[in-house]
Coordinates of N, CA and C in Angstrom, one line a residue:
X1 N 0.8 -1.2 0.0 CA 0.0 0.0 0.0 C 0.9 1.2 0.0
X2 N 0.3 2.3 -0.6 CA 1.0 3.6 -0.6 C 0.4 4.5 0.5
X3 N 1.3 5.1 1.3 CA 0.8 6.0 2.3 C 1.4 7.4 2.1
X4 N 0.7 8.4 2.6 CA 1.1 9.8 2.5 C 1.3 10.4 3.9
X5 N 2.2 11.3 4.0 CA 2.4 12.1 5.2 C 2.7 13.5 4.8
X6 N 2.0 14.4 5.5 CA 2.2 15.9 5.3 C 3.0 16.5 6.4
X7 N 4.0 17.2 6.1 CA 5.0 17.6 7.1 C 5.5 19.0 6.7
X8 N 5.5 19.9 7.7 CA 6.1 21.2 7.6 C 7.6 21.2 7.7
X9 N 8.2 21.8 6.8 CA 9.7 21.7 6.6 C 10.5 22.2 7.8
X10 N 9.9 23.0 8.7 CA 10.6 23.5 9.8 C 10.3 22.8 11.1
X11 N 9.5 21.7 11.0 CA 9.3 20.9 12.2 C 10.2 19.6 12.2
X12 N 10.1 18.8 13.2 CA 11.0 17.6 13.3 C 10.2 16.4 13.5
X13 N 10.8 15.2 13.1 CA 10.2 13.9 13.3 C 11.1 13.1 14.2
X14 N 10.5 12.2 15.0 CA 11.3 11.2 15.8 C 12.2 10.4 14.8
X15 N 13.4 10.0 15.3 CA 14.3 9.3 14.4 C 13.7 7.9 14.0
X16 N 12.8 7.4 14.8 CA 12.2 6.1 14.5 C 10.8 6.2 13.8
X17 N 10.5 7.3 13.3 CA 9.2 7.6 12.6 C 8.9 6.5 11.6
X18 N 9.7 6.3 10.6 CA 9.5 5.4 9.5 C 9.4 4.0 10.0
X19 N 10.3 3.6 10.9 CA 10.2 2.2 11.4 C 8.9 2.0 12.2
X20 N 8.5 3.0 13.0 CA 7.3 2.9 13.7 C 6.1 2.7 12.8
X21 N 6.0 3.5 11.7 CA 4.9 3.4 10.8 C 4.9 2.1 10.1
X22 N 6.1 1.6 9.7 CA 6.2 0.3 9.0 C 5.7 -0.8 9.9
X23 N 6.0 -0.7 11.2 CA 5.6 -1.8 12.2 C 4.1 -1.7 12.4
X24 N 3.5 -0.5 12.4 CA 2.1 -0.4 12.6 C 1.3 -1.0 11.4
X25 N 1.8 -0.7 10.2 CA 1.2 -1.2 8.9 C 1.2 -2.7 8.9
X26 N 2.4 -3.3 9.3 CA 2.5 -4.8 9.4 C 1.6 -5.3 10.5
X27 N 1.6 -4.8 11.7 CA 0.9 -5.3 12.8 C -0.6 -5.2 12.6
X28 N -1.1 -4.1 12.0 CA -2.6 -3.9 11.9 C -3.1 -4.2 10.5
X29 N -2.3 -4.6 9.6 CA -2.8 -5.0 8.2 C -3.3 -3.8 7.4
X30 N -2.4 -2.9 7.1 CA -2.7 -1.8 6.2 C -3.9 -0.9 6.7
X31 N -3.8 -0.3 7.9 CA -4.9 0.6 8.2 C -4.9 1.9 7.3
X32 N -6.1 2.4 7.2 CA -6.2 3.6 6.3 C -5.7 4.9 7.0
X33 N -5.8 4.9 8.3 CA -5.4 6.1 9.0 C -4.6 5.7 10.3
X34 N -3.5 6.4 10.4 CA -2.6 6.2 11.6 C -2.4 7.5 12.3
X35 N -2.7 7.7 13.5 CA -2.5 8.9 14.2 C -1.7 8.7 15.5
X36 N -1.0 9.7 15.9 CA 0.0 9.6 16.9 C 0.2 11.0 17.7
X37 N 1.0 11.0 18.7 CA 1.2 12.2 19.5 C 2.3 13.1 18.9
X38 N 2.2 14.3 19.4 CA 3.3 15.3 19.0 C 3.6 16.2 20.2
X39 N 4.6 16.9 20.1 CA 4.9 17.9 21.2 C 5.5 19.1 20.5
X40 N 5.6 20.2 21.3 CA 6.1 21.5 20.7 C 7.5 21.8 21.3
X41 N 8.2 22.6 20.5 CA 9.5 23.2 21.0 C 9.6 24.6 20.5
X42 N 10.3 25.4 21.2 CA 10.5 26.8 20.8 C 11.7 26.9 19.8
X43 N 11.5 27.7 18.8 CA 12.6 28.1 18.0 C 13.7 28.8 18.8
X44 N 14.9 28.6 18.5 CA 16.0 29.2 19.3 C 15.8 30.7 19.5
X45 N 15.9 31.1 20.8 CA 15.8 32.5 21.1 C 14.3 33.0 21.2
X46 N 13.3 32.1 21.0 CA 12.0 32.6 21.1 C 11.2 31.9 22.2
X47 N 10.3 32.7 22.8 CA 9.4 32.1 23.8 C 8.0 32.7 23.7
X48 N 7.0 32.1 24.2 CA 5.7 32.5 24.0 C 4.8 31.8 25.0
X49 N 3.6 32.4 25.2 CA 2.6 31.7 26.0 C 1.9 30.6 25.2
X50 N 2.1 30.7 23.9 CA 1.5 29.7 22.9 C 2.5 28.5 22.8
X51 N 2.0 27.4 23.4 CA 2.9 26.2 23.4 C 2.0 25.0 23.3
X52 N 1.4 24.6 22.1 CA 0.4 23.5 22.1 C 0.9 22.2 22.5
X53 N 0.0 21.4 23.1 CA 0.3 20.0 23.5 C -0.5 19.1 22.5
X54 N 0.2 18.2 21.9 CA -0.5 17.3 21.0 C -0.5 15.8 21.5
X55 N -0.6 15.7 22.8 CA -0.5 14.3 23.4 C -1.8 13.6 23.2
X56 N -1.8 12.4 22.6 CA -3.0 11.5 22.5 C -3.1 10.7 23.8
X57 N -4.3 10.7 24.3 CA -4.6 9.9 25.5 C -5.4 8.6 25.1
X58 N -5.3 8.2 23.8 CA -6.1 7.1 23.3 C -5.1 6.2 22.5
X59 N -5.3 4.9 22.7 CA -4.5 4.0 21.9 C -5.4 2.9 21.4
X60 N -5.1 2.3 20.2 CA -5.9 1.2 19.8 C -6.2 1.2 18.3
X61 N -6.9 0.1 18.0 CA -7.4 0.0 16.6 C -8.9 0.2 16.6
X62 N -9.4 0.8 15.5 CA -10.8 1.1 15.3 C -11.2 0.7 14.0
X63 N -12.4 0.1 13.9 CA -12.9 -0.4 12.6 C -13.3 0.8 11.6
X64 N -13.6 1.9 12.2 CA -14.0 3.1 11.4 C -13.2 4.3 12.0
X65 N -12.8 5.2 11.1 CA -12.2 6.4 11.5 C -13.1 7.3 12.4
X66 N -14.4 7.2 12.1 CA -15.4 8.0 12.9 C -15.4 7.5 14.3
X67 N -15.1 6.2 14.6 CA -15.0 5.8 16.0 C -13.8 6.3 16.7
X68 N -12.7 6.4 15.9 CA -11.5 7.0 16.5 C -11.7 8.5 16.7
X69 N -12.4 9.2 15.8 CA -12.7 10.6 16.0 C -13.5 10.8 17.3
X70 N -14.5 9.9 17.5 CA -15.2 10.0 18.7 C -14.4 9.8 20.0
X71 N -13.5 8.8 20.0 CA -12.6 8.5 21.1 C -11.7 9.7 21.4
X72 N -11.1 10.2 20.3 CA -10.2 11.4 20.5 C -11.0 12.6 21.0
X73 N -12.2 12.8 20.5 CA -13.0 14.0 20.9 C -13.3 13.9 22.4
X74 N -13.8 12.7 22.8 CA -14.2 12.5 24.2 C -13.0 12.7 25.1
X75 N -11.9 12.2 24.7 CA -10.6 12.3 25.5 C -10.0 13.7 25.4
X76 N -10.6 14.6 24.6 CA -10.0 15.9 24.4 C -8.6 15.9 23.9
X77 N -8.4 15.0 22.9 CA -7.1 15.0 22.3 C -7.3 14.8 20.7
X78 N -8.3 15.5 20.2 CA -8.5 15.5 18.8 C -7.8 16.8 18.2
X79 N -6.7 16.6 17.5 CA -5.9 17.7 16.9 C -6.0 17.6 15.4
X80 N -6.1 18.7 14.8 CA -6.3 18.7 13.3 C -5.1 18.7 12.5
X81 N -3.9 18.9 13.1 CA -2.7 19.0 12.3 C -2.4 17.8 11.5
X82 N -2.3 18.1 10.2 CA -2.0 17.0 9.2 C -0.7 16.3 9.6
X83 N 0.2 16.9 10.3 CA 1.5 16.3 10.7 C 1.3 15.3 11.8
X84 N 0.1 15.0 12.3 CA -0.1 14.0 13.3 C -0.8 12.8 12.8
X85 N -0.8 12.6 11.5 CA -1.4 11.4 10.9 C -0.8 11.0 9.6
X86 N -0.7 9.7 9.4 CA -0.3 9.1 8.2 C -1.5 8.4 7.6
X87 N -1.8 8.6 6.3 CA -2.9 8.0 5.7 C -2.6 7.3 4.4
X88 N -3.5 6.3 4.1 CA -3.3 5.7 2.8 C -3.6 6.7 1.7
X89 N -2.8 6.7 0.7 CA -3.0 7.6 -0.4 C -4.4 7.4 -1.1
X90 N -4.9 6.2 -1.1 CA -6.2 5.9 -1.7 C -7.3 6.6 -0.9
X91 N -7.1 6.8 0.4 CA -8.2 7.4 1.2 C -8.5 8.8 0.7
X92 N -7.4 9.5 0.2 CA -7.6 10.9 -0.3 C -8.2 10.8 -1.7
X93 N -7.7 10.0 -2.6 CA -8.2 10.0 -4.0 C -9.6 9.4 -4.1
X94 N -9.9 8.3 -3.4 CA -11.2 7.7 -3.5 C -12.3 8.5 -2.9
X95 N -12.0 9.4 -2.0 CA -13.0 10.2 -1.3 C -12.9 11.7 -1.7
X96 N -12.1 12.0 -2.8 CA -11.9 13.3 -3.3 C -11.5 14.3 -2.3
X97 N -10.7 13.9 -1.4 CA -10.2 14.8 -0.3 C -9.0 15.6 -0.8
X98 N -8.9 16.8 -0.4 CA -7.8 17.7 -0.8 C -7.7 18.8 0.2
X99 N -6.5 19.5 0.3 CA -6.4 20.7 1.1 C -6.8 21.9 0.2
X100 N -7.7 22.7 0.8 CA -8.1 23.9 0.0 C -7.0 25.0 0.3
X101 N -6.9 26.0 -0.6 CA -5.9 27.1 -0.4 C -6.4 28.1 0.6
X102 N -6.6 27.7 1.9 CA -7.0 28.6 2.9 C -6.1 28.4 4.1
X103 N -6.2 29.4 5.1 CA -5.4 29.2 6.3 C -6.1 28.1 7.1
X104 N -5.3 27.3 7.8 CA -5.7 26.2 8.7 C -6.5 25.2 7.8
X105 N -5.9 24.9 6.6 CA -6.5 24.0 5.7 C -6.7 22.6 6.3
X106 N -5.9 22.2 7.3 CA -6.1 20.9 7.9 C -7.3 20.8 8.8
X107 N -7.8 21.9 9.3 CA -9.0 22.0 10.1 C -10.2 21.6 9.2
X108 N -10.2 22.1 7.9 CA -11.3 21.9 7.0 C -11.4 20.4 6.6
X109 N -10.3 19.7 6.5 CA -10.3 18.4 6.0 C -10.4 17.3 7.1
X110 N -10.2 17.7 8.3 CA -10.2 16.7 9.4 C -11.4 15.8 9.5
X111 N -12.6 16.3 9.6 CA -13.7 15.5 9.8 C -14.0 14.6 8.6
X112 N -14.0 15.1 7.4 CA -14.1 14.2 6.2 C -13.1 13.1 6.1
X113 N -11.8 13.4 6.5 CA -10.8 12.4 6.5 C -11.1 11.3 7.4
X114 N -11.4 11.6 8.7 CA -11.7 10.6 9.7 C -12.9 9.8 9.3
X115 N -14.0 10.5 8.8 CA -15.3 9.9 8.6 C -15.3 9.1 7.3
X116 N -14.2 9.3 6.5 CA -14.1 8.5 5.2 C -13.2 7.2 5.5
X117 N -12.5 7.2 6.5 CA -11.6 6.1 6.8 C -12.3 4.9 7.4
X118 N -11.8 3.7 7.1 CA -12.3 2.5 7.7 C -11.2 2.2 8.8
X119 N -10.5 1.1 8.7 CA -9.6 0.7 9.8 C -8.6 1.8 10.1
X120 N -8.6 2.2 11.4 CA -7.7 3.3 11.9 C -7.0 2.9 13.2
X121 N -5.8 3.4 13.4 CA -5.0 3.1 14.5 C -4.5 4.4 15.2
X122 N -4.5 4.4 16.5 CA -4.0 5.5 17.2 C -3.0 5.0 18.2
X123 N -1.8 5.7 18.3 CA -0.8 5.4 19.3 C -0.5 6.7 20.0
X124 N -0.1 6.6 21.3 CA 0.2 7.8 22.1 C 1.7 8.2 22.0
X125 N 2.5 7.4 21.3 CA 3.9 7.7 21.2 C 4.1 9.1 20.4
X126 N 5.0 9.9 21.0 CA 5.3 11.2 20.3 C 6.3 10.9 19.2
X127 N 5.8 11.3 18.0 CA 6.6 11.1 16.7 C 6.8 12.4 16.0
X128 N 6.1 13.4 16.4 CA 6.1 14.7 15.7 C 6.5 15.8 16.7
X129 N 7.3 16.8 16.2 CA 7.7 17.9 17.1 C 7.5 19.2 16.3
X130 N 6.5 20.0 16.8 CA 6.1 21.2 16.2 C 7.0 22.4 16.7
X131 N 7.6 23.1 15.7 CA 8.4 24.3 16.0 C 7.5 25.5 16.3
X132 N 7.6 26.1 17.4 CA 6.8 27.3 17.7 C 7.8 28.5 17.5
X133 N 7.5 29.3 16.5 CA 8.4 30.4 16.1 C 7.6 31.7 15.9
X134 N 8.2 32.8 15.9 CA 7.5 34.1 15.7 C 6.9 34.2 14.3
X135 N 5.8 34.9 14.2 CA 5.2 35.3 12.9 C 4.8 34.1 12.1
X136 N 4.5 33.0 12.7 CA 3.9 31.8 12.0 C 2.4 32.0 11.9
X137 N 1.8 31.2 11.1 CA 0.3 31.2 11.0 C -0.3 31.1 12.4
X138 N 0.3 30.3 13.3 CA -0.3 30.1 14.6 C 0.0 31.2 15.6
X139 N 1.2 31.8 15.5 CA 1.6 32.8 16.5 C 1.4 34.3 16.0
X140 N 1.2 34.5 14.7 CA 1.1 35.8 14.1 C -0.2 36.4 14.4
X141 N -0.4 37.7 14.0 CA -1.6 38.4 14.2 C -2.7 37.8 13.3
X142 N -3.9 37.8 13.9 CA -5.1 37.3 13.1 C -5.5 38.3 12.1
X143 N -6.0 37.8 11.0 CA -6.4 38.7 9.9 C -7.6 38.2 9.2
X144 N -8.0 38.9 8.1 CA -9.2 38.4 7.3 C -9.0 37.0 6.8
X145 N -7.7 36.7 6.5 CA -7.4 35.3 6.0 C -7.9 34.2 7.0
X146 N -7.7 34.5 8.3 CA -8.1 33.6 9.4 C -9.6 33.4 9.3
X147 N -10.3 34.6 9.2 CA -11.8 34.5 9.2 C -12.3 33.8 7.9
X148 N -11.7 34.0 6.8 CA -12.0 33.3 5.6 C -11.8 31.8 5.7
X149 N -10.7 31.4 6.3 CA -10.4 30.0 6.5 C -11.4 29.3 7.4
X150 N -11.8 30.0 8.5 CA -12.8 29.4 9.4 C -14.2 29.4 8.8
X151 N -14.5 30.4 8.0 CA -15.8 30.4 7.3 C -15.9 29.3 6.3
X152 N -14.8 29.1 5.6 CA -14.8 27.9 4.6 C -14.9 26.6 5.3
X153 N -14.3 26.5 6.5 CA -14.5 25.3 7.3 C -15.9 25.1 7.7
X154 N -16.6 26.2 8.1 CA -18.0 26.1 8.5 C -18.8 25.6 7.3
X155 N -18.6 26.3 6.2 CA -19.4 25.9 4.9 C -19.1 24.4 4.6
X156 N -17.9 24.0 4.7 CA -17.6 22.6 4.4 C -18.2 21.6 5.4
X157 N -18.3 21.9 6.6 CA -18.9 21.1 7.6 C -20.4 20.9 7.3
X158 N -21.1 22.0 7.0 CA -22.5 22.0 6.7 C -22.7 21.2 5.4
X159 N -21.9 21.4 4.4 CA -22.0 20.7 3.1 C -21.8 19.2 3.3
X160 N -20.8 18.9 4.1 CA -20.5 17.4 4.3 C -21.7 16.7 4.9
X161 N -22.3 17.3 5.9 CA -23.5 16.7 6.5 C -24.6 16.6 5.5
X162 N -24.8 17.6 4.6 CA -25.8 17.5 3.6 C -25.6 16.4 2.6
X163 N -24.3 16.3 2.2 CA -23.9 15.3 1.2 C -23.7 13.9 1.7
X164 N -23.4 13.7 2.9 CA -23.1 12.4 3.5 C -23.8 12.2 4.9
X165 N -25.1 12.3 4.9 CA -25.8 12.2 6.2 C -25.6 10.8 6.8
X166 N -25.4 9.8 6.0 CA -25.2 8.4 6.6 C -23.9 8.3 7.3
X167 N -22.9 9.1 6.9 CA -21.6 9.0 7.6 C -21.7 9.7 8.9
X168 N -22.5 10.8 9.0 CA -22.6 11.6 10.2 C -23.6 10.9 11.2
X169 N -24.5 10.1 10.7 CA -25.6 9.5 11.6 C -24.9 8.8 12.8
X170 N -25.4 9.1 13.9 CA -24.8 8.5 15.2 C -23.7 9.3 15.7
X171 N -23.2 10.3 15.0 CA -22.1 11.1 15.4 C -22.5 12.6 15.4
X172 N -23.8 12.9 15.4 CA -24.3 14.3 15.3 C -23.7 15.2 16.3
X173 N -23.6 14.7 17.6 CA -23.1 15.6 18.6 C -21.6 16.0 18.4
X174 N -20.8 15.2 17.7 CA -19.4 15.5 17.5 C -19.3 16.4 16.3
X175 N -20.2 16.2 15.3 CA -20.3 17.2 14.2 C -20.7 18.6 14.7
X176 N -21.7 18.6 15.6 CA -22.2 19.9 16.1 C -21.1 20.6 17.0
X177 N -20.3 19.8 17.7 CA -19.3 20.4 18.5 C -18.2 21.1 17.6
X178 N -17.9 20.4 16.5 CA -17.0 21.0 15.5 C -17.6 22.3 14.9
X179 N -18.8 22.2 14.5 CA -19.5 23.4 14.0 C -19.5 24.6 15.0
X180 N -19.8 24.3 16.3 CA -19.8 25.3 17.3 C -18.4 25.9 17.5
X181 N -17.4 25.1 17.4 CA -16.0 25.6 17.6 C -15.7 26.6 16.5
X182 N -16.1 26.4 15.3 CA -15.8 27.3 14.2 C -16.7 28.5 14.2
X183 N -17.9 28.4 14.6 CA -18.8 29.5 14.8 C -18.2 30.5 15.9
X184 N -17.7 29.9 17.0 CA -17.1 30.7 18.1 C -15.9 31.4 17.5
X185 N -15.0 30.7 16.8 CA -13.8 31.3 16.3 C -14.1 32.4 15.3
X186 N -15.1 32.3 14.4 CA -15.4 33.3 13.5 C -16.0 34.5 14.3
X187 N -16.9 34.3 15.2 CA -17.5 35.4 16.0 C -16.4 36.2 16.7
X188 N -15.4 35.5 17.3 CA -14.4 36.2 18.1 C -13.2 36.8 17.2
X189 N -13.2 36.4 15.9 CA -12.2 37.0 15.0 C -12.8 38.3 14.4
X190 N -14.1 38.4 14.3 CA -14.7 39.5 13.6 C -14.6 40.8 14.4

C-alpha cells in the first residue's frame, strides 16, 4: 500500500518515525489512518505563552475512523494538524479529499478524512515535534485570512452533513461540537 504524510519543513520527526509506521502497517494490516502524538518546542531564542500540546490519550485499533474521531474527541485529544497522521493515499483519492488554499486547511479536511476512513489506529507515542516560532500562522496576528479559512471550514462542515448524512448519523453531537467551535472562532475574530 502507498501512504502519504504531510509535514512542515521547519518541524521535526522522531528518528524512528518510518520504522514505527512500518511496524504499525504490518501489525494492523494496512490501516487507512494512523495517528500519533506530538509535542512542541520553541525556535532558538523565542518564547511565548502559545505552546500547544498534542498528546494523544487514546491507543488502539478502530474499525472506522469515525469511531477513532469520537474517542479522541471524548478524550479531548482531537488535533487537526496534518502532521499528526499518516494516511493511505487511496483514502484521499477515492474520497476526493484535498487541502483547500485557505489558512488552517487541515481543520477543514479533518472530519471528512476521519469519517471516510475505515480501519484506523492511534498510538500515544510522540513522533512529531512542532516548532513554535515568531510570525507563523499560529503565532502571528489574526487577519481576514483567518476569518475566511474558518468560514470555509463552516461551509464545508455543513455541506459534508448535507452530502453524507449516513456518515454523520450517530455522530451528530461530534459534528455539532466541531460546527460550534468554528462559529465561536469566527465570531471572536470579527
